[in-house]
Tab-separated table of C-alpha atoms and ligand atoms in Angstrom:
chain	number	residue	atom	x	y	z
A	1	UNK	CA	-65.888	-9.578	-71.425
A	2	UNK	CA	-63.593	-11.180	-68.925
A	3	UNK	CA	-65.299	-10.542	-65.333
A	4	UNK	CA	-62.579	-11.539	-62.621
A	5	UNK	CA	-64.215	-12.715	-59.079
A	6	UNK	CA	-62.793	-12.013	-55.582
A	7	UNK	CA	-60.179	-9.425	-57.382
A	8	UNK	CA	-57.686	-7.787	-55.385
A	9	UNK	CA	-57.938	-4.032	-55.480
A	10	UNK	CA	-54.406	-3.392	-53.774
A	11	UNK	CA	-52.465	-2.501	-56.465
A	12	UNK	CA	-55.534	-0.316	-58.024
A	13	UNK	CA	-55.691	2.089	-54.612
A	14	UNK	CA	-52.744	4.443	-53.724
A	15	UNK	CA	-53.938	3.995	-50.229
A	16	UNK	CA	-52.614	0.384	-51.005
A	17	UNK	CA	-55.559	-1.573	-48.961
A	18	UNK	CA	-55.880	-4.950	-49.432
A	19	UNK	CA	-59.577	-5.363	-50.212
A	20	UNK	CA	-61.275	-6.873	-52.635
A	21	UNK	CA	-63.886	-6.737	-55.514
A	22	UNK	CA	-66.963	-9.472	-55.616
A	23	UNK	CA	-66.474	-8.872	-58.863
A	24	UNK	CA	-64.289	-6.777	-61.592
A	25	UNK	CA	-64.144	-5.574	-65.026
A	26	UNK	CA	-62.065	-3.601	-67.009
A	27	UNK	CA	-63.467	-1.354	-70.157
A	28	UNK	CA	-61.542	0.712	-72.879
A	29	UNK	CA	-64.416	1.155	-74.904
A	30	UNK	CA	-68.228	3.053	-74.754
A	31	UNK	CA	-69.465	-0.403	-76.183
A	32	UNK	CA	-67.844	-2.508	-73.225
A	33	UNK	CA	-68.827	0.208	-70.514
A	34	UNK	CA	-71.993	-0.195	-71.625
A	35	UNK	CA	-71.775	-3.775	-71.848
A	36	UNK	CA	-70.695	-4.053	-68.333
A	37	UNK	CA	-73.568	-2.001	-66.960
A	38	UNK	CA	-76.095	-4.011	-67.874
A	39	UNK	CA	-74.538	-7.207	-66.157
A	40	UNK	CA	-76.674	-8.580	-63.218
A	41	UNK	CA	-73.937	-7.444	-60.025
A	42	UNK	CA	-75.051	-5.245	-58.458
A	43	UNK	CA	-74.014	-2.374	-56.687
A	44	UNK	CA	-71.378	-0.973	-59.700
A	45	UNK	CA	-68.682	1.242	-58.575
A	46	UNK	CA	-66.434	3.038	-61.193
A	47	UNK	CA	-63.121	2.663	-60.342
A	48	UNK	CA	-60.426	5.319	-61.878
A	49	UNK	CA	-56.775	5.775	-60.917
A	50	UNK	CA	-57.928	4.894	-56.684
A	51	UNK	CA	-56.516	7.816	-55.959
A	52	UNK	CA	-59.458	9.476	-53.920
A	53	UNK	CA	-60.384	6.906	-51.967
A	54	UNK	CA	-60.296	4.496	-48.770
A	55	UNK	CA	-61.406	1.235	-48.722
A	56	UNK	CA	-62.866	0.043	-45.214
A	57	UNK	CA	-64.283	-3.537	-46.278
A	58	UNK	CA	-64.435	-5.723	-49.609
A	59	UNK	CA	-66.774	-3.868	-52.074
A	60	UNK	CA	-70.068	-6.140	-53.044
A	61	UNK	CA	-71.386	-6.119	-56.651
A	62	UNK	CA	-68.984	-5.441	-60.150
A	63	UNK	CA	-66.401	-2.480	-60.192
A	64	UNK	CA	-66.094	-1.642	-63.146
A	65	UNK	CA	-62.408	-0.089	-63.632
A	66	UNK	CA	-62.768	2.816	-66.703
A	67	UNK	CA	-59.776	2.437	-69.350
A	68	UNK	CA	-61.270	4.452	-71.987
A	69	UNK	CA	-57.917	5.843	-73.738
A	70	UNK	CA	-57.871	8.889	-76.091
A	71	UNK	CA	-55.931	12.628	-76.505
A	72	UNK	CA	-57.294	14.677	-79.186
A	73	UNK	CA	-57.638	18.150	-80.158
A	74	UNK	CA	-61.307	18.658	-81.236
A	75	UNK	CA	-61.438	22.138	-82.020
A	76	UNK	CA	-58.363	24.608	-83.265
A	77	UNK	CA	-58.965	28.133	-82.927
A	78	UNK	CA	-57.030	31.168	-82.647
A	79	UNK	CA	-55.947	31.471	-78.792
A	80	UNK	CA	-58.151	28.436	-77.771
A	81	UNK	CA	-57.905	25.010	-78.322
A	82	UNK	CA	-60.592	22.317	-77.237
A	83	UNK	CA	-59.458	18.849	-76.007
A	84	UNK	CA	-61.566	15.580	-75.327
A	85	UNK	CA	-59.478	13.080	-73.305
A	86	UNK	CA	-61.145	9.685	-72.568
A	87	UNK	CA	-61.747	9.118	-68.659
A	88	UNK	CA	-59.550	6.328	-68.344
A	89	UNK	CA	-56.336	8.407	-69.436
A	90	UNK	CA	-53.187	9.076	-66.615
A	91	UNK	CA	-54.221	12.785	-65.635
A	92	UNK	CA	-50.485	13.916	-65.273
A	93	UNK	CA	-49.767	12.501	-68.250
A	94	UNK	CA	-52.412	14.392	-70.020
A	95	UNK	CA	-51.045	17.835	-68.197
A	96	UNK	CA	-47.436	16.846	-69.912
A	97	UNK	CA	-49.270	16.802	-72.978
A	98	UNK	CA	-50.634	20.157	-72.529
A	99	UNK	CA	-47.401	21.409	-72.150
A	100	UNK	CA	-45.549	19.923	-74.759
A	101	UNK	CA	-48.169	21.196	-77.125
A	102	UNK	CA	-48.056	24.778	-75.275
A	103	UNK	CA	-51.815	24.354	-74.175
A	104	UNK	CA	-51.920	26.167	-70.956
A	105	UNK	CA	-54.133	25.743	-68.448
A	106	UNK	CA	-53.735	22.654	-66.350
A	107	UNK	CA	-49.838	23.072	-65.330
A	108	UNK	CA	-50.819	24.177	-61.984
A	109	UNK	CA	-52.470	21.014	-61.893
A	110	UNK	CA	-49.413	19.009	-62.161
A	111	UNK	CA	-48.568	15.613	-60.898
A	112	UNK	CA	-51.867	15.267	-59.274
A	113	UNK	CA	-52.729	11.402	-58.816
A	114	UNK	CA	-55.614	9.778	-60.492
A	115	UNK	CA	-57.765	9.735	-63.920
A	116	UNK	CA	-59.177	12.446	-66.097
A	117	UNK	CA	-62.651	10.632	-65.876
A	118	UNK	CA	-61.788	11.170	-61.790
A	119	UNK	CA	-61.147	15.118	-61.984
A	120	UNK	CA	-64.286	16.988	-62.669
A	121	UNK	CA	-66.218	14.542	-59.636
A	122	UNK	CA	-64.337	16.450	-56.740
A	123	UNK	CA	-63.547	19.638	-59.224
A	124	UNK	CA	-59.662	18.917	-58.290
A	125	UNK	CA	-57.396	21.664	-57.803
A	126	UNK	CA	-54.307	22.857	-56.149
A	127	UNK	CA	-51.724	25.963	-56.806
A	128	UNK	CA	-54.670	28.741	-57.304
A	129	UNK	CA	-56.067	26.661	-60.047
A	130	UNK	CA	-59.265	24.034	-60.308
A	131	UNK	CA	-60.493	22.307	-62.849
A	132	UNK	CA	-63.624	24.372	-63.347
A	133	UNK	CA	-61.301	26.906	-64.596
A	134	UNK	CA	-60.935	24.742	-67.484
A	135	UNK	CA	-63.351	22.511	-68.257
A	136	UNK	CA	-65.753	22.568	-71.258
A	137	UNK	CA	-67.756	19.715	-71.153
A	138	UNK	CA	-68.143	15.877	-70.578
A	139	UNK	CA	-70.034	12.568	-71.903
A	140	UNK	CA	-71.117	10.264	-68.763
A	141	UNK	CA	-73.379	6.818	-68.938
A	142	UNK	CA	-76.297	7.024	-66.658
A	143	UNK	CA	-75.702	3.587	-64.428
A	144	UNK	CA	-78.750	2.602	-64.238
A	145	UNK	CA	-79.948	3.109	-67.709
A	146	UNK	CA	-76.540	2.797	-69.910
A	147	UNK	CA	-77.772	6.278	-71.584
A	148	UNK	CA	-74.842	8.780	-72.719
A	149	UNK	CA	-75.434	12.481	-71.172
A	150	UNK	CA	-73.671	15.493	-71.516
A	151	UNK	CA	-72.603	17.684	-68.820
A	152	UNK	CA	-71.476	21.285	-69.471
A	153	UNK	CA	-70.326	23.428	-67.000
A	154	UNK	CA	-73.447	24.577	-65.571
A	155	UNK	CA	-75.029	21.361	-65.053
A	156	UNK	CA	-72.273	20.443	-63.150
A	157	UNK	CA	-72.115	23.085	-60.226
A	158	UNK	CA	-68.408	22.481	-59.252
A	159	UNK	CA	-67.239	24.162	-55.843
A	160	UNK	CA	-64.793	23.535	-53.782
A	161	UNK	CA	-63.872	19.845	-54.237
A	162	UNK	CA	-67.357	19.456	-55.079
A	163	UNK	CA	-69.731	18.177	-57.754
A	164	UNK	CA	-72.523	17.171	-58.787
A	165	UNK	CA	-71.417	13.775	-59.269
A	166	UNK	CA	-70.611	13.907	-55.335
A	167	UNK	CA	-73.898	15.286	-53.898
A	168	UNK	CA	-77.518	14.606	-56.176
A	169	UNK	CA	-75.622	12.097	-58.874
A	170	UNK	CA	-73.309	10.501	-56.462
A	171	UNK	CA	-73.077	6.714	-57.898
A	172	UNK	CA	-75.123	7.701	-60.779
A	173	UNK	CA	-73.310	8.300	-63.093
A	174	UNK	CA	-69.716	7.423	-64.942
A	175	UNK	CA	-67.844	9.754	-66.692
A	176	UNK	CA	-66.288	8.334	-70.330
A	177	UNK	CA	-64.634	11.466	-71.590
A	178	UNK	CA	-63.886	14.779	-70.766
A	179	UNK	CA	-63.274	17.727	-72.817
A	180	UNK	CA	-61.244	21.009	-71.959
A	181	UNK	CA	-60.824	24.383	-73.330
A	182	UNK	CA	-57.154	25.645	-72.762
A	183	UNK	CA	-55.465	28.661	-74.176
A	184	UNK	CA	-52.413	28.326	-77.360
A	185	UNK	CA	-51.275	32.203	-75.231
A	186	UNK	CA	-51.287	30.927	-71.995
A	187	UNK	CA	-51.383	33.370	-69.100
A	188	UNK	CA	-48.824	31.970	-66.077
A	189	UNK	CA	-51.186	31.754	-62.722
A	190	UNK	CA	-48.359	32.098	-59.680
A	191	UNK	CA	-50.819	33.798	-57.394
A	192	UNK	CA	-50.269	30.552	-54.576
A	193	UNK	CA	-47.007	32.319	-53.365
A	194	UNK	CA	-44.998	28.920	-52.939
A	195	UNK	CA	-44.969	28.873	-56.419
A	196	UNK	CA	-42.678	32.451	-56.814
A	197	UNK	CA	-40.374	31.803	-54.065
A	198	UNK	CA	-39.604	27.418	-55.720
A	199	UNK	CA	-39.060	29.737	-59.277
A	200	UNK	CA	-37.197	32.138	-57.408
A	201	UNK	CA	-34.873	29.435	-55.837
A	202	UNK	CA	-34.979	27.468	-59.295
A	203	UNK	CA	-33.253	30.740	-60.985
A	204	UNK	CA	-36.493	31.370	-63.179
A	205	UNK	CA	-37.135	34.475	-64.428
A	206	UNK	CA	-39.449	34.361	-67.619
A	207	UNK	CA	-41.634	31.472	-66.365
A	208	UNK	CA	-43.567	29.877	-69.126
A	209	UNK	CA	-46.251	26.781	-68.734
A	210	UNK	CA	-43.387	24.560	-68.311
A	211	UNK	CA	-41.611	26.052	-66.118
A	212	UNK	CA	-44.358	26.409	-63.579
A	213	UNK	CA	-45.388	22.624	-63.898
A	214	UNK	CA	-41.668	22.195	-62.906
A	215	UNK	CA	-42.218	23.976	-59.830
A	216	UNK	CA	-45.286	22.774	-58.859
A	217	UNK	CA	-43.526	19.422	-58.962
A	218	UNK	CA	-41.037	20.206	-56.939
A	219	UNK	CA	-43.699	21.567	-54.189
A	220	UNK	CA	-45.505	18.687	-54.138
A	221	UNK	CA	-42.669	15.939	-53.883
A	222	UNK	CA	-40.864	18.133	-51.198
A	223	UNK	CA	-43.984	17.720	-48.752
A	224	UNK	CA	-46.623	14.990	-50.420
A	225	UNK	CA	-45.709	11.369	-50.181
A	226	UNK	CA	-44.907	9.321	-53.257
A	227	UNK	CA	-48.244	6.734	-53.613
A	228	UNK	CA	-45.928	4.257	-55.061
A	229	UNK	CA	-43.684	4.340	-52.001
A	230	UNK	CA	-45.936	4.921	-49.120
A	231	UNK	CA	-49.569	4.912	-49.567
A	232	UNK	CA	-51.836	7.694	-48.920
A	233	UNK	CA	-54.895	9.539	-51.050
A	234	UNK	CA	-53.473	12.873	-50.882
A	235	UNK	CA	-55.477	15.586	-48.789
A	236	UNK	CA	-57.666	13.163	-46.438
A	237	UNK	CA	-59.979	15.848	-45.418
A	238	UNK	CA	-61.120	19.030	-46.538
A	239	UNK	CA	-59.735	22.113	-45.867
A	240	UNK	CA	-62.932	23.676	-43.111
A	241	UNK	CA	-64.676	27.114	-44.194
A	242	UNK	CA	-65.959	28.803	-41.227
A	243	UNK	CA	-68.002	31.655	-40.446
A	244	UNK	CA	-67.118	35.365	-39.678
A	245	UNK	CA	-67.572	34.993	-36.429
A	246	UNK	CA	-65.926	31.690	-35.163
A	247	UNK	CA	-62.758	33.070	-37.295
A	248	UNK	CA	-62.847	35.972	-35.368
A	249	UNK	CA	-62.768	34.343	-31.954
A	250	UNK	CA	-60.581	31.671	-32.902
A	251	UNK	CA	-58.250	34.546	-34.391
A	252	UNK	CA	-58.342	35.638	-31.497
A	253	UNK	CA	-56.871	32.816	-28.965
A	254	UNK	CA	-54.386	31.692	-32.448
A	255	UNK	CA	-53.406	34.718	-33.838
A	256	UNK	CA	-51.005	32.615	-36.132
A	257	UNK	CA	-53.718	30.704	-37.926
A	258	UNK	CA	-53.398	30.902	-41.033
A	259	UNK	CA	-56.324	31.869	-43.056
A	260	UNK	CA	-58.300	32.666	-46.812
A	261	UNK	CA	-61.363	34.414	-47.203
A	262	UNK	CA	-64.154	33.285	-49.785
A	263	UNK	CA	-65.924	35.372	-52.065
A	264	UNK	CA	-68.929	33.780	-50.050
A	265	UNK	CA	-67.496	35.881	-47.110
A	266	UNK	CA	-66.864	33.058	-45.024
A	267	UNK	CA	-63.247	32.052	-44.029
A	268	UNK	CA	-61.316	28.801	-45.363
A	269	UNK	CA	-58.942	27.727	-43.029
A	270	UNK	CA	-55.812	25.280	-43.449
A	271	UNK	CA	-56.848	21.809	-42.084
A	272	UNK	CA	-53.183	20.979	-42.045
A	273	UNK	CA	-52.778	23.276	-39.765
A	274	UNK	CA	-55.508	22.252	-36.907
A	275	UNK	CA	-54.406	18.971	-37.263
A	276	UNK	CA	-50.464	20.390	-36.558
A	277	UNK	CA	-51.804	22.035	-33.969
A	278	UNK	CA	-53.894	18.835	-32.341
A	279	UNK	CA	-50.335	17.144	-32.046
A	280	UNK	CA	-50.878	14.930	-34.809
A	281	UNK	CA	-48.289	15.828	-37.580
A	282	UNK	CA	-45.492	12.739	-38.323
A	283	UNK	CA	-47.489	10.422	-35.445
A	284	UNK	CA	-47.421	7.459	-36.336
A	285	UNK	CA	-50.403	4.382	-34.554
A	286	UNK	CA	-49.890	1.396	-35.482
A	287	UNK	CA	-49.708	0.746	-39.368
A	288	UNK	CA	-51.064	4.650	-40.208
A	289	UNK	CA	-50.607	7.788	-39.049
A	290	UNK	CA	-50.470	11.457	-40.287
A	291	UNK	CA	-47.370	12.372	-42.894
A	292	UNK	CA	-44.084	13.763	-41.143
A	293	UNK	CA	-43.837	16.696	-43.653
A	294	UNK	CA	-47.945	17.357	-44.327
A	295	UNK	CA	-50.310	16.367	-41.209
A	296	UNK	CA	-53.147	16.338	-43.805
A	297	UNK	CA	-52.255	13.443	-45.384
A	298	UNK	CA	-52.560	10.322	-43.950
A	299	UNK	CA	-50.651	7.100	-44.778
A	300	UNK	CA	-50.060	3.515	-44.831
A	301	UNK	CA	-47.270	2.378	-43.667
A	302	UNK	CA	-47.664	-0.959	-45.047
A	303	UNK	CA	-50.569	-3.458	-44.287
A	304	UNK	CA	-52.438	-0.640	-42.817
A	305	UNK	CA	-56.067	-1.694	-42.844
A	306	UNK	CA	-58.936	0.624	-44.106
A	307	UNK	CA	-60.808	0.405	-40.668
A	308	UNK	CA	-57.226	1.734	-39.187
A	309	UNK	CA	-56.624	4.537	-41.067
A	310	UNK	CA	-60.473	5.440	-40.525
A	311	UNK	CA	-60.310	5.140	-36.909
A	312	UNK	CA	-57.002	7.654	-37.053
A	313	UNK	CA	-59.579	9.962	-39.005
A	314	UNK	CA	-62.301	9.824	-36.749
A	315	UNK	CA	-59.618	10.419	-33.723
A	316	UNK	CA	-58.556	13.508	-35.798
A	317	UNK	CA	-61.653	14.860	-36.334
A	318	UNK	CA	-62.782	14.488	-32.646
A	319	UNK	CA	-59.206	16.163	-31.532
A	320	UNK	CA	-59.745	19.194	-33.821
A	321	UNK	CA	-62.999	19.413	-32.919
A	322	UNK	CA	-62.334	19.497	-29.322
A	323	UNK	CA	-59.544	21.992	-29.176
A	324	UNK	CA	-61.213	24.560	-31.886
A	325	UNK	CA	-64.668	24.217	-32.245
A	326	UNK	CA	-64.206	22.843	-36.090
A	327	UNK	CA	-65.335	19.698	-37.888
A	328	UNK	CA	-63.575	18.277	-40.224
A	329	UNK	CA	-65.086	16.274	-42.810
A	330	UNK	CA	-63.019	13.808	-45.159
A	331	UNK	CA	-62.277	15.160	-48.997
A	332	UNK	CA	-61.446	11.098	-49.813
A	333	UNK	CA	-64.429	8.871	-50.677
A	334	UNK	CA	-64.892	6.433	-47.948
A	335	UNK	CA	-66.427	3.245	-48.839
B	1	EPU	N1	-49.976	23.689	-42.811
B	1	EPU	C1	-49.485	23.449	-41.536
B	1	EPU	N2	-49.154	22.162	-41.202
B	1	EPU	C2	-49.278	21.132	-42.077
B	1	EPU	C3	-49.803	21.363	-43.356
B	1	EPU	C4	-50.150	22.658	-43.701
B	1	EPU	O1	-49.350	24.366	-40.735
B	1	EPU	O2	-48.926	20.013	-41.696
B	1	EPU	C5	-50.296	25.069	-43.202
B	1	EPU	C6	-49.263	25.608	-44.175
B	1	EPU	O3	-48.182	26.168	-43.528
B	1	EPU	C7	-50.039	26.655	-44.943
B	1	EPU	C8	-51.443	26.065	-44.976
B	1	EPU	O4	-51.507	25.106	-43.929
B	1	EPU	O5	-50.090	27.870	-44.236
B	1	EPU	C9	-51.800	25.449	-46.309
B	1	EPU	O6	-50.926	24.364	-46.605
B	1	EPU	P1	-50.641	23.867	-48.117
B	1	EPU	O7	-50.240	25.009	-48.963
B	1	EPU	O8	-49.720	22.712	-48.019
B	1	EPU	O9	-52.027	23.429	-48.666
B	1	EPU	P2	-53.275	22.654	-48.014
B	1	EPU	O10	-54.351	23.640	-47.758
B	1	EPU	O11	-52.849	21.802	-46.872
B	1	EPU	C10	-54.472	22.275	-50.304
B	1	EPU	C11	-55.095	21.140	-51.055
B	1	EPU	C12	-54.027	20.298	-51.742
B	1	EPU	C13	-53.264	21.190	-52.710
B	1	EPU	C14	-52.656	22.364	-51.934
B	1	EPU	C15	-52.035	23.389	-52.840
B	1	EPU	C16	-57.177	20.642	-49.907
B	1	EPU	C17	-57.911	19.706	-49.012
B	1	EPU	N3	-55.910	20.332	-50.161
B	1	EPU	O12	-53.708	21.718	-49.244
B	1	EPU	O13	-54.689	19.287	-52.511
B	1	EPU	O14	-52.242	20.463	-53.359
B	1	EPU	O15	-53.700	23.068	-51.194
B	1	EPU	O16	-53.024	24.060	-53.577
B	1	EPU	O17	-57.756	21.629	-50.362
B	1	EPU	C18	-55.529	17.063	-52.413
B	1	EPU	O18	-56.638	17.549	-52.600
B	1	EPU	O19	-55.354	15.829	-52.267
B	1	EPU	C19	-54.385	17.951	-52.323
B	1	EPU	C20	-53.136	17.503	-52.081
């Protein structure tokens, strides 16, 4: 096992920080995960595709980057099929597997950054669909211990961008494989609206699985930034849910602001658009600022350091709070 010391992490964040790793490791096997677990460094942070996160200093201890490869269908039944995908696989590539197979499910869920070992910690979603809608189960390695567990859906009380493995088992454990149950019928999901009108102006009529994934593409390249050609971790904070109350009066004095009620009752509102609001959108300070074309991503313009797009954040968050009343709290993990 060849464990690489003082190990750039630039290339392995689409925030595209320079920091480093103490020390790194990378696994494509149970064995080696395992392996690497019970080496001395300590703390050990699972790296995926870097796609969720924001690196304010050099990280101490081993990180441990998952490469655990694998697409297979597990179980073939008559309008189902279940799917166990190793952690370490591309997660867009495994949609475009979906869909050349006609698996439906996860083509809403196109093009989104990262690792399938990475998707069920912050329950990722996007177009009407998350990733509770389709998950079956998973195998993780307790950290500490090296143990395999299995988490079905239950255990793993997914919300909104939210885990499990992001509230009591945050750093605890590290997911190897994940398997999915998606449907050999699929049902189209175009309830996010955007999605009709890009099929509409793409001359779509009869949209199947693939046709949606196409449009979902083109929604998210016409207002997300490329991470290969200008850093950022997608959404950098999450989108606020308020009370009935506070919506109401802030209704009220912004009778434009947009707005989705929960089955909870409360209201989620667009983050995207405080932040608009705030002044914020395509301002650029120094080496960071907030994307021209979505203010709730935030980017690296090249050499940006963690610390500096953090401080941007923290400016944000005490702008929105100011002006509305509403705290914003970050969706990316900041380390
Ligand atoms: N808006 C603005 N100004 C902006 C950005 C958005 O006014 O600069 C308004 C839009 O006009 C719209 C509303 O805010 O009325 C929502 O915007 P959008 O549809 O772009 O979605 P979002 O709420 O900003 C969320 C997810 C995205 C996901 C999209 C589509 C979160 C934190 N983000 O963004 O997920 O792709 O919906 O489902 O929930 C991610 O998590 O990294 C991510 C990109």
């Amino acid at each position: 096992m060849k464990i690489y010391s003082n190990y750039s992490l630039e290339k392995l964040n689409t925030f595209g920080i320079a920091a480093k790793a103490k020390a790194f490791v990378e696994v494509a096997t149970e064995e080696a995960f395992r392996e690497a677990l019970a080496r001395p460094e300590n703390p050990k942070l699972i790296l995926g595709g870097g796609s969720n996160m924001l690196l304010t200093k050099d990280l101490p201890g081993l990180v441990i980057k998952n490469n655990i490869l694998g697409k297979a269908v597990i179980r073939d039944f008559i309008h189902t099929v279940h799917v166990g995908i190793g952690g370490g696989e591309n997660w867009h590539a495994f949609v475009l597997w979906c869909i050349k197979k006609g698996y439906g499910g996860v083509e809403n869920l196109s093009l989104i950054p990262g690792t399938v070992g990475a998707s069920p910690i912050q329950n990722i979603g996007a177009y009407g669909v998350e990733l509770k809608d389709v998950f079956l189960k998973l195998e993780a390695l307790d950290i500490k211990t090296g143990e395999r567990k299995i988490f079905r859906l239950k255990d793993c009380a997914f919300a909104y961008r939210d885990s499990v493995f992001k509230s009591k088992w945050k750093g605890r454990y590290a997911i190897t494989k994940v398997y999915f149950r998606l449907s050999k019928n699929p049902k189209i999901n175009t309830s996010y609206g955007a999605i009709t009108d890009t099929l509409k102006t793409m001359g779509i009529e009869n949209p199947g699985i693939r046709e949606i994934s196409k449009a979902v593409i083109s929604i998210r390249q016409s207002k997300l930034p490329d991470p290969a050609q200008l850093g950022n971790s997608g959404s950098f904070f999450k989108n606020p849910v308020i009370g009935k109350k506070q919506f109401k009066a802030l209704q009220k004095a912004y009778p434009k602001l947009p707005h989705y009620p929960q089955a909870s009752g409360k209201i989620k509102v667009p983050a995207g658009w405080l932040i608009e609001q705030c002044g914020w959108k395509g301002k650029r300070v120094g080496n960071t600022g907030s994307h021209a074309k979505q203010a709730l991503v935030l980017v690296n313009y090249g050499g940006a350091s963690g610390k500096e797009v953090f401080n941007l954040a923290k400016k944000i968050i005490k702008s929105v709070d100011r002006k509305f009343g509403v705290l914003l709290t970050p969706e990316v993990n900041v380390f």
